[in-house]
Short mmCIF file of C-alpha atoms and ligand atoms in Angstrom, two decimals:
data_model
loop_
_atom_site.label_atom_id
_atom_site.label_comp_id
_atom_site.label_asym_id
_atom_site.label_seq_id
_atom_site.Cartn_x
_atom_site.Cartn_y
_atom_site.Cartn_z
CA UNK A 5 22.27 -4.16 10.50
CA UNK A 6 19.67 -4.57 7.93
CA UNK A 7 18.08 -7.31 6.93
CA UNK A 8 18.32 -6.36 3.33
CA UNK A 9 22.02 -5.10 4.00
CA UNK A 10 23.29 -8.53 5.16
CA UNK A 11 21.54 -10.23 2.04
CA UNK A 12 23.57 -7.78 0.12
CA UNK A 13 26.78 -8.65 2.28
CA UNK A 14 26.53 -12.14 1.19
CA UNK A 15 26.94 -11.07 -2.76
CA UNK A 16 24.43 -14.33 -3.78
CA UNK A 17 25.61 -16.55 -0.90
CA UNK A 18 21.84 -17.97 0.51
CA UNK A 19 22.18 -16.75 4.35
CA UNK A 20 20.42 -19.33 7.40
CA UNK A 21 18.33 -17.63 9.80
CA UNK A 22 15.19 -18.87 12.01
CA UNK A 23 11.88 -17.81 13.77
CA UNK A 24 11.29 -18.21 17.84
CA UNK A 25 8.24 -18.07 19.53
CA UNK A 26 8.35 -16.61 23.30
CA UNK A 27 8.01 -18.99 25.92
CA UNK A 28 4.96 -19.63 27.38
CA UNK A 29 3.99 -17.27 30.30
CA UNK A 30 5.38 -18.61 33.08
CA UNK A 31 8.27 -20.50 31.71
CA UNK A 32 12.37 -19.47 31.73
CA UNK A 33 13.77 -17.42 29.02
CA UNK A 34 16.39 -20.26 29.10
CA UNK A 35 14.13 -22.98 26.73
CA UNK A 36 15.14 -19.83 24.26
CA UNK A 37 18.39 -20.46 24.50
CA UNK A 38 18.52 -23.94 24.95
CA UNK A 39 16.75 -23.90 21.54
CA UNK A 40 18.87 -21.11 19.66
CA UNK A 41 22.46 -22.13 21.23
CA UNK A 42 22.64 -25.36 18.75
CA UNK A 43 21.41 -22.92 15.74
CA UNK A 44 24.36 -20.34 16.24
CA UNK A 45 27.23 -22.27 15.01
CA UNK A 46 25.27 -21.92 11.48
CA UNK A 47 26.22 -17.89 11.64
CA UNK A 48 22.33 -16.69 11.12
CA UNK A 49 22.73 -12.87 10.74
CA UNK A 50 19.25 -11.95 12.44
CA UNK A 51 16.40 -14.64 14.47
CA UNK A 52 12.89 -13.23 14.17
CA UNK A 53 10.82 -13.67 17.55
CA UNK A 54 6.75 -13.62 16.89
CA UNK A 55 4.28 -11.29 18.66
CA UNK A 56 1.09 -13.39 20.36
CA UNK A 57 -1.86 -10.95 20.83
CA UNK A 58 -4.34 -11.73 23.72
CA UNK A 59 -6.83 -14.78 23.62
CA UNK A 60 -9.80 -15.11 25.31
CA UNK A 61 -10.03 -18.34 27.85
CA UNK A 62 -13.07 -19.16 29.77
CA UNK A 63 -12.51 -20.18 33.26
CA UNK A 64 -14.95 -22.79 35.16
CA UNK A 65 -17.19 -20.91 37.90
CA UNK A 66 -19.32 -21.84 41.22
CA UNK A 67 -22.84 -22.76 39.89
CA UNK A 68 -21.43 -23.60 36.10
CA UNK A 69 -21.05 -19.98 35.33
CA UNK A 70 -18.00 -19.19 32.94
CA UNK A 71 -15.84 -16.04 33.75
CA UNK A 72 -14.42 -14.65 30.73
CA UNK A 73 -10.33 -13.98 30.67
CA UNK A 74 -8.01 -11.78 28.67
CA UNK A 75 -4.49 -13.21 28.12
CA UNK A 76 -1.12 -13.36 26.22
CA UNK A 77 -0.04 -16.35 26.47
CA UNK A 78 3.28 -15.27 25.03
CA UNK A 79 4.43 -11.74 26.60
CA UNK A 80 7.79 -10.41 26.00
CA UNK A 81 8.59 -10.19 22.31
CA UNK A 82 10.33 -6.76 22.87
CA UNK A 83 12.42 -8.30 25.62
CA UNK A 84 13.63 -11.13 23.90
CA UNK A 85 14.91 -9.20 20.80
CA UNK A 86 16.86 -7.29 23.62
CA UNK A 87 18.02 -10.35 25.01
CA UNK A 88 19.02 -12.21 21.96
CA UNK A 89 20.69 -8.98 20.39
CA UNK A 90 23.02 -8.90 23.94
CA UNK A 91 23.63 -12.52 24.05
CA UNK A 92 24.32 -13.22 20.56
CA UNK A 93 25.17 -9.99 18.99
CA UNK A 94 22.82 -10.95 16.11
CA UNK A 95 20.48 -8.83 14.76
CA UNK A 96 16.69 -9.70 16.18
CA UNK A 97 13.65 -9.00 13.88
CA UNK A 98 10.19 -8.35 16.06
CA UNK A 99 7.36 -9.27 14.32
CA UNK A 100 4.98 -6.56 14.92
CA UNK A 101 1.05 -6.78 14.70
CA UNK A 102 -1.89 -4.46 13.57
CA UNK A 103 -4.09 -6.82 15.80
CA UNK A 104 -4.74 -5.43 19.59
CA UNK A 105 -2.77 -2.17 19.13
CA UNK A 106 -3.98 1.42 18.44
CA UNK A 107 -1.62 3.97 16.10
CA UNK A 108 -0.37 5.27 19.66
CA UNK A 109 0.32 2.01 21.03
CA UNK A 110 2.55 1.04 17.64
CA UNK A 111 4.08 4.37 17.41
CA UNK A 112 4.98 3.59 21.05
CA UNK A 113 6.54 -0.13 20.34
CA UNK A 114 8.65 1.30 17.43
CA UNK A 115 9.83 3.86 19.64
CA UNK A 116 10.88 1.51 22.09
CA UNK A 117 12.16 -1.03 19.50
CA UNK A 118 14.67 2.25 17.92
CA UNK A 119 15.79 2.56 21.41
CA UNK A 120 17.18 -0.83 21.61
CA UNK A 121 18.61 -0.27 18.52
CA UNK A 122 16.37 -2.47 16.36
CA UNK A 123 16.40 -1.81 12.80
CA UNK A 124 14.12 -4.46 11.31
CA UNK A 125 10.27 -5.04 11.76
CA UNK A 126 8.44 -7.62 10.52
CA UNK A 127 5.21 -5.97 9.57
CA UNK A 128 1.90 -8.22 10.01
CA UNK A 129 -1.82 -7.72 9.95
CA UNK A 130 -1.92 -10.70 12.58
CA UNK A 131 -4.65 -13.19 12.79
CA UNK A 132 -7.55 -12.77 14.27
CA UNK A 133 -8.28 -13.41 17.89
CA UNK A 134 -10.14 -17.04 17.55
CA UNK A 135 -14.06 -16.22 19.41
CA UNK A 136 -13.73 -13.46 17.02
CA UNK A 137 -14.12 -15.39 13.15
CA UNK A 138 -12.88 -12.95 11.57
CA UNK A 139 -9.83 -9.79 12.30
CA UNK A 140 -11.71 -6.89 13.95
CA UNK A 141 -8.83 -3.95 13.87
CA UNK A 142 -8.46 -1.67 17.35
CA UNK A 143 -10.61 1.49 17.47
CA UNK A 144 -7.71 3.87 15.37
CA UNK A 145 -5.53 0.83 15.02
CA UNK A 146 -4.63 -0.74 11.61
CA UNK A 147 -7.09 -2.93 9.48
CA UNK A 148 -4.28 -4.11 7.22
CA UNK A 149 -0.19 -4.89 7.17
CA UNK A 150 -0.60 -1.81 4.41
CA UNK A 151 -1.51 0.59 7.03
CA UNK A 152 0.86 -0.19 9.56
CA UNK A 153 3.69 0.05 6.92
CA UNK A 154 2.28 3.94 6.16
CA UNK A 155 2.88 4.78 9.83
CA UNK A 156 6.69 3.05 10.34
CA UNK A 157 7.12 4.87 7.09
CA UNK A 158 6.10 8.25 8.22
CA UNK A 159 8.16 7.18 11.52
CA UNK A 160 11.03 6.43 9.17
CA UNK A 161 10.52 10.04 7.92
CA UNK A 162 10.33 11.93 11.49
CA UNK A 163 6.47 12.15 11.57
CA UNK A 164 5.31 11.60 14.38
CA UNK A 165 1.25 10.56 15.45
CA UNK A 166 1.83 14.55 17.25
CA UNK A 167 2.57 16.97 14.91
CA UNK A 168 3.68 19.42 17.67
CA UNK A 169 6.92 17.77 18.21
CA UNK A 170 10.04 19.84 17.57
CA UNK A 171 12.52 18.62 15.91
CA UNK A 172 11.45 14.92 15.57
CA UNK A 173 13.70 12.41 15.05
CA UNK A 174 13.11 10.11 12.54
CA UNK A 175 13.56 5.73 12.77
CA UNK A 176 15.56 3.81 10.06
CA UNK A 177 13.54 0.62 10.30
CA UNK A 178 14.00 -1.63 7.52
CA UNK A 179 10.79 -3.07 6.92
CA UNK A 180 9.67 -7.25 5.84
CA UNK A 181 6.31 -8.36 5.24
CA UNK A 182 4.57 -11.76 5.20
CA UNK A 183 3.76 -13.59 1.60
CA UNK A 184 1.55 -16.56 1.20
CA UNK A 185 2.97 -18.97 -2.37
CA UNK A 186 -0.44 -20.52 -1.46
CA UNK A 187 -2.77 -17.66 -1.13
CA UNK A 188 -3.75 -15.50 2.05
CA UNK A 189 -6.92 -17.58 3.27
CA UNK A 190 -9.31 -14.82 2.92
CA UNK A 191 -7.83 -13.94 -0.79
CA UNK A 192 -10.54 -14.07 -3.11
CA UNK A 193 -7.37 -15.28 -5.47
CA UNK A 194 -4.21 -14.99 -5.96
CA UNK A 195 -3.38 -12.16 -8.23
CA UNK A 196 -5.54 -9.78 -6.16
CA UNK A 197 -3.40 -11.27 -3.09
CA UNK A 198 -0.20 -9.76 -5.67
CA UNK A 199 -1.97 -6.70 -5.56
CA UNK A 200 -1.56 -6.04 -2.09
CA UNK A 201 1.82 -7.76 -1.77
CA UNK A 202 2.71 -5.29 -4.07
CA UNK A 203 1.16 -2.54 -2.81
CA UNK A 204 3.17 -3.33 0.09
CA UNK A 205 6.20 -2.93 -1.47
CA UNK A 206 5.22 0.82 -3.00
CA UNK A 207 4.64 1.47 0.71
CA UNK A 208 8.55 0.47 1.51
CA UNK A 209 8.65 -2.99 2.53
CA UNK A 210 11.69 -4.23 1.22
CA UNK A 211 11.77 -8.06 1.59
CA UNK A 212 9.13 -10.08 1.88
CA UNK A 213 9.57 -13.50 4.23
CA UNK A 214 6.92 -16.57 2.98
CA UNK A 215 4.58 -18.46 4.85
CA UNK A 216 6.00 -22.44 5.00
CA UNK A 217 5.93 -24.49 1.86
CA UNK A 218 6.77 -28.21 1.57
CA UNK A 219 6.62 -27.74 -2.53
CA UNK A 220 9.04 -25.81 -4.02
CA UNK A 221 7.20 -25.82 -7.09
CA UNK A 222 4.70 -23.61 -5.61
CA UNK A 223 7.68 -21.11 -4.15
CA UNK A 224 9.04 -21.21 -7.70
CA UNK A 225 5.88 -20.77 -9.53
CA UNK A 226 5.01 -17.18 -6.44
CA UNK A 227 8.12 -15.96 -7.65
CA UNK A 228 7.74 -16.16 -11.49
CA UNK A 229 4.15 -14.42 -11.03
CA UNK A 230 5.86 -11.77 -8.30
CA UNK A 231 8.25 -10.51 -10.83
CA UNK A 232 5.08 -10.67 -13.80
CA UNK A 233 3.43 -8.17 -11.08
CA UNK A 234 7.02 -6.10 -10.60
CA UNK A 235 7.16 -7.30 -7.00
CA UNK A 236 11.52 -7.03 -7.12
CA UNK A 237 12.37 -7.12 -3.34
CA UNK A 238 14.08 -10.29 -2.19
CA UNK A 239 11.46 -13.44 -1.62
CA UNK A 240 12.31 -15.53 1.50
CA UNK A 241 11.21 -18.97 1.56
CA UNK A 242 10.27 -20.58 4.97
CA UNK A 243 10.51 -23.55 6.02
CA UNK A 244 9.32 -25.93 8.61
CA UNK A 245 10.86 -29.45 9.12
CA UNK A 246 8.14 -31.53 10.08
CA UNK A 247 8.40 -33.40 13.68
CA UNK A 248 4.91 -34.82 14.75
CA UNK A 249 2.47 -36.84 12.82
CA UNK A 250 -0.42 -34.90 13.78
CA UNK A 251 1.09 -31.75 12.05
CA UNK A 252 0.12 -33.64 8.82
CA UNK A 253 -3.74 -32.42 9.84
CA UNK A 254 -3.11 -29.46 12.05
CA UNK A 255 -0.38 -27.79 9.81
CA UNK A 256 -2.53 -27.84 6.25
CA UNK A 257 -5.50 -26.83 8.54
CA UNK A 258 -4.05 -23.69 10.70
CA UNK A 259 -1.43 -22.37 7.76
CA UNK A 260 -3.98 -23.05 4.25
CA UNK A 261 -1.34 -25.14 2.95
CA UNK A 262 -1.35 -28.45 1.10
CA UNK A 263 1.50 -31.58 1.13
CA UNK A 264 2.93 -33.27 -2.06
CA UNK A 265 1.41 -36.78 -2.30
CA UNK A 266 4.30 -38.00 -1.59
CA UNK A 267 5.29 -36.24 1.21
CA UNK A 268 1.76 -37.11 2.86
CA UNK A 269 2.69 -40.89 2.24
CA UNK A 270 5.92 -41.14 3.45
CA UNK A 271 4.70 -39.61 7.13
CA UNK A 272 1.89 -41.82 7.08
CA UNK A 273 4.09 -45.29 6.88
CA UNK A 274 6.12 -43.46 9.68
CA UNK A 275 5.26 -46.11 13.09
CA UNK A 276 6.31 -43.09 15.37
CA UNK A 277 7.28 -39.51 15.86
CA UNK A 278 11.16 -40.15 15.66
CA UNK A 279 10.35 -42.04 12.10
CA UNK A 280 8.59 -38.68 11.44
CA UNK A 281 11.09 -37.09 12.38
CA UNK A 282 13.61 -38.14 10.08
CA UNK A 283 10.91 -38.13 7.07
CA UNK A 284 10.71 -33.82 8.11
CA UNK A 285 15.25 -33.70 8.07
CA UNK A 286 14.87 -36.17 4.93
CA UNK A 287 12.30 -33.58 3.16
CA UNK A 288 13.83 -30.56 4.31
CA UNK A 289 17.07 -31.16 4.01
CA UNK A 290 16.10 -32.21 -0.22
CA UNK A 291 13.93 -28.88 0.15
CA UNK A 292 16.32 -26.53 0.83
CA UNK A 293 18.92 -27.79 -1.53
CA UNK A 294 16.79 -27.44 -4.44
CA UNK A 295 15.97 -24.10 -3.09
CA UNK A 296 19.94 -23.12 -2.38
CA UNK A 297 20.67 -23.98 -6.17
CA UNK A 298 17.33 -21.99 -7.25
CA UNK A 299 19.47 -19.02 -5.44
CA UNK A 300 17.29 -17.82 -2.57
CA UNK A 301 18.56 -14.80 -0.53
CA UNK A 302 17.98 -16.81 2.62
CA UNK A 303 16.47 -20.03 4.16
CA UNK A 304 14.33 -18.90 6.67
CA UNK A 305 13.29 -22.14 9.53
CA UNK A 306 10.54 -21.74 11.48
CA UNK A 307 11.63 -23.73 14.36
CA UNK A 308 8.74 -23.27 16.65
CA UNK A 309 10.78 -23.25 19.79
CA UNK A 310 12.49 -26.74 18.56
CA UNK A 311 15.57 -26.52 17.19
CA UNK A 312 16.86 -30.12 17.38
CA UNK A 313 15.33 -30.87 13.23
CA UNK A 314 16.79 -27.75 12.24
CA UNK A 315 20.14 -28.24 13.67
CA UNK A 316 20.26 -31.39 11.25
CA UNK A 317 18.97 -30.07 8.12
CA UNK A 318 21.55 -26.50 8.48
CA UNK A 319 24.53 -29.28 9.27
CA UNK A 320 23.88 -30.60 5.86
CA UNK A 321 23.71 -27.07 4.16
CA UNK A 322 25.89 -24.26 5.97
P1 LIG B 422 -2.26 -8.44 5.19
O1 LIG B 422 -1.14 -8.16 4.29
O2 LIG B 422 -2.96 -7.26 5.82
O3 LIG B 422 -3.33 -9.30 4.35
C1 LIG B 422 -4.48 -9.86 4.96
C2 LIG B 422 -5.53 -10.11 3.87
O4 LIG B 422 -6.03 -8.86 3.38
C3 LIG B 422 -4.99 -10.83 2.63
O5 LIG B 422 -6.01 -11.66 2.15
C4 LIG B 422 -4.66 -9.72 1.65
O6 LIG B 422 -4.80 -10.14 0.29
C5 LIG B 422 -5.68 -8.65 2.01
N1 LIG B 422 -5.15 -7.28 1.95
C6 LIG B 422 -3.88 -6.86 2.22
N2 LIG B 422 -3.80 -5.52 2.15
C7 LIG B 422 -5.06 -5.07 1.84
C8 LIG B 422 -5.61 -3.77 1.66
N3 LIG B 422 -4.87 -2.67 1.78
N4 LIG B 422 -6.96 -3.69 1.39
C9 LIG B 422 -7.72 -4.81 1.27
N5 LIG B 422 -7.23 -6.07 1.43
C10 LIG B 422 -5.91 -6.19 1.73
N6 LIG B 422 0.79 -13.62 13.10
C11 LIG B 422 0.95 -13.15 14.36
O7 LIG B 422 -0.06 -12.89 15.04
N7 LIG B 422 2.19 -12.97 14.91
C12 LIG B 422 3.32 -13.24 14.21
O8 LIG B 422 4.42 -13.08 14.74
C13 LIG B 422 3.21 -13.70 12.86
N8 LIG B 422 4.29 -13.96 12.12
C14 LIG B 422 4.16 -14.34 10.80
C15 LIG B 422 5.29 -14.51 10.01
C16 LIG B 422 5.18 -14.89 8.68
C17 LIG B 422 6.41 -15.06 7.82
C18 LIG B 422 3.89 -15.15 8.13
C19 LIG B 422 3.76 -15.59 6.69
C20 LIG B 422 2.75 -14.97 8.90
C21 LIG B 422 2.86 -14.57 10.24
N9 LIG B 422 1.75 -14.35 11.06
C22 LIG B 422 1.89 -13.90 12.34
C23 LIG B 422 0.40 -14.63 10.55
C24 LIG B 422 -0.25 -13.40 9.87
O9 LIG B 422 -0.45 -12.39 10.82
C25 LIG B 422 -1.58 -13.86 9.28
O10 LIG B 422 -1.34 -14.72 8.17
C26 LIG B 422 -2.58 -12.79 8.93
O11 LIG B 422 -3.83 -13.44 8.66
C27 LIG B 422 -2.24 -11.96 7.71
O12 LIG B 422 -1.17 -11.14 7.92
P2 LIG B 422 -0.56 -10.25 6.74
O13 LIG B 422 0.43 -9.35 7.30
O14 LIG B 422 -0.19 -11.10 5.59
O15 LIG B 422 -1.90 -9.41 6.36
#
C-alpha cells in the first residue's frame, strides 16, 4: 500500500515507522532483523532502507604507491525491501538516488522495484561521492531529485526511456522526497530551498519525509512557511535518538543541523555513552510528544541500524 494511503487509513492517528541502513558488505542480513524484530510490535506500516552509492578507498601498494578502489560499502537495498516485505508483510520504501545511475539504469531499478511489488520510492538527489566536493550527476543521469521525479512520473504514465515499446505498462509508484527544516547545505536560503521543495511537489511527490531535527520549533516554524509557499502534501518529521557523545560533533557536522543549548548541555554532563543514552530516550521521547499533539502524519526514526533507543522512546508513544 501507499505511503500516503496508510496516512489516510489512520484518519489523524500519527503512524510509527523507521529508516535501515544495509549491512555492511560482508555482514548477515540477520543484524537487520535483529534490529527491526524489537520495532514490529509498534505496527509501522512501511521501514525505508537507504541506497549507499560507491566510494572511492585507496589501498596501500609495494613501493608506497596507492591503488585506487571503487566500492559500495552497502549493496543490496533492492534485496532487503524484498526481504523485509516477505518477512514482515510491511510495506518497504527504497530510497532511490540520482547519484551513480544513468536514466537507463533508474528506469531499470523501478522496473525491478514494480516487479516486487513496491509501490513507494523515496526520491533523492544523493550526496556526493566524498573525493568529489561537490555532486557530479552520471553522463544522462539526473542532476537533481526534480529530474528523477519527471522520469518515475512518465514511468507512472507508461512512458518508457524507448518509445518503441508496444503497449507499455505503466508503474503506480507513490512518490516521497527529502526536506531539510534547516536548509539543504548548498541552499543559498531557505525560501529558494521552498522553491524546489515545491517544485517537487508540482512534479508528483506526494509526501515529503524531513531530515532529523532535535528542535521542534524549527519543524513547526518549515511547516508554517511550507503551507505560505502552498507546499500541502503531508510533512514527516524525523527523528534520531541520540546514543554516542561524539554524535554531538559528527551529527551537526555531516547533517547541517544545530542542537538546542540545552540539549548540547545535558550530553555534555553525560560521564558515558549509556548516560547519553538515556539523555537521546529522555529528548526524544519529550520530542515526539510535542510533535504527536502538534498532529504529525507520522514519526519517522532513523535508527541507523540500532534499534535498542527507539524501542524505548515508541514504548512510551504507540
Ligand atoms: P535535491 O532536492 O535535488 O536538492 C539538492 C540541492 O539542489 C538543494 O540545495 C536544493 O535547494 C537544490 N535544488 C533542488 N532542485 C533543484 C533544481 N531543479 N534546480 C536547481 N537547484 C535545485 N542520501 C543517500 O545517498 N541515500 C539515501 O538513502 C538518503 N536518504 C535520505 C533520506 C532523507 C529523509 C533525507 C532528508 C536525506 C537522505 N539522503 C540520502 C541525503 C540526500 O541525498 C542529500 O541530502 C542530498 O544532498 C540532497 O538530496 P535531495 O533529494 O534533497 O536533493
Amino acid at each position: 500500500m501507499k505511503v500516503v494511503d496508510h496516512i489516510k487509513n489512520a484518519n489523524g492517528k500519527t503512524l510509527f515507522s523507521f529508516e535501515i541502513l544495509p549491512p555492511l558488505k560482508g555482514q548477515d542480513i540477520n543484524s537487520i532483523y535483529d534490529a527491526i524484530d524489537p520495532l514490529m510490535e509498534f505496527k509501522p506500516p512501511f521501514i525505508d532502507v537507504t541506497y549507499h552509492r560507491e566510494e572511492f578507498v585507496y589501498k596501500a601498494k609495494d613501493k608506497g604507491l596507492l591503488e585506487k578502489r571503487t566500492i559500495r560499502k552497502r549493496p543490496g537495498t533492492v534485496g532487503i525491501c524484498a526481504a523485509l516485505m516477505n518477512r514482515y508483510k510491511v510495506d518497504a520504501v527504497p530510497h532511490i538516488i540520482c547519484g551513480g545511475f544513468n536514466q537507463e539504469e533508474t528506469e531499470n531499478a523501478l522496473i525491478d522495484l514494480n516487479f516486487l511489488g513496491i509501490d513507494n520510492v523515496l526520491a533523492l538527489r544523493g550526496d556526493h561521492i566524498k573525493s568529489d566536493g561537490h555532486f557530479i550527476p552520471q553522463p544522462d543521469g539526473h542532476a537533481f531529485a526534480t529530474d528523477l521525479i519527471k522520469q518515475i512520473q512518465q514511468l507512472n504514465q507508461g512512458k518508457y526511456l524507448d518509445n518503441d515499446i508496444v503497449n507499455p505498462v505503466p508503474t503506480n509508484f507513490c512518490i516521497g522526497v527529502a526536506a531539510y527544516p534547516e536548509k539543504h547545505f548548498e541552499a543559498p536560503n531557505l525560501k529558494t530551498d521552498l522553491k524546489y521543495l515545491k517544485m517537487k511537489q508540482d512534479l508528483g511527490a506526494e509526501y515529503v519525509v524531513t531530515q532529523m531535527f532535535f528542535d521542534n520549533q524549527k519543524y513547526f516554524d518549515f511547516v508554517n512557511k511550507c503551507k505560505e509557499e502552498g507546499i500541502t502534501i503531508p510533512i514527516i518529521p524525523g527523528l534520531k535518538p541520540f546514543t554516542t557523545i561524539k554524535q554531538t560533533t559528527v551529527l551537526p557536522s555531516i547533517f547541517h543541523i544545530d542542537l538546542p543549548e540545552a540539549l548540547s548541555e545535558a550530553l555534555y554532563k553525560c560521564k558515558n555513552n549509556d548516560q547519553v543514552r538515556e539523555v537521546g530516550i529522555e529528548w526524544g521521547v519529550q520530542q515526539s510528544k510535542e510533535l504527536m499533539k502538534f498532529g504529525v502524519p507520522v514519526l519517522h526514526y532513523y535508527s541507523m541500524g540500532k534499534s535498542q533507543s527507539v524501542r524505548e522512546i515508541a514504548s512510551q508513544l504507540f
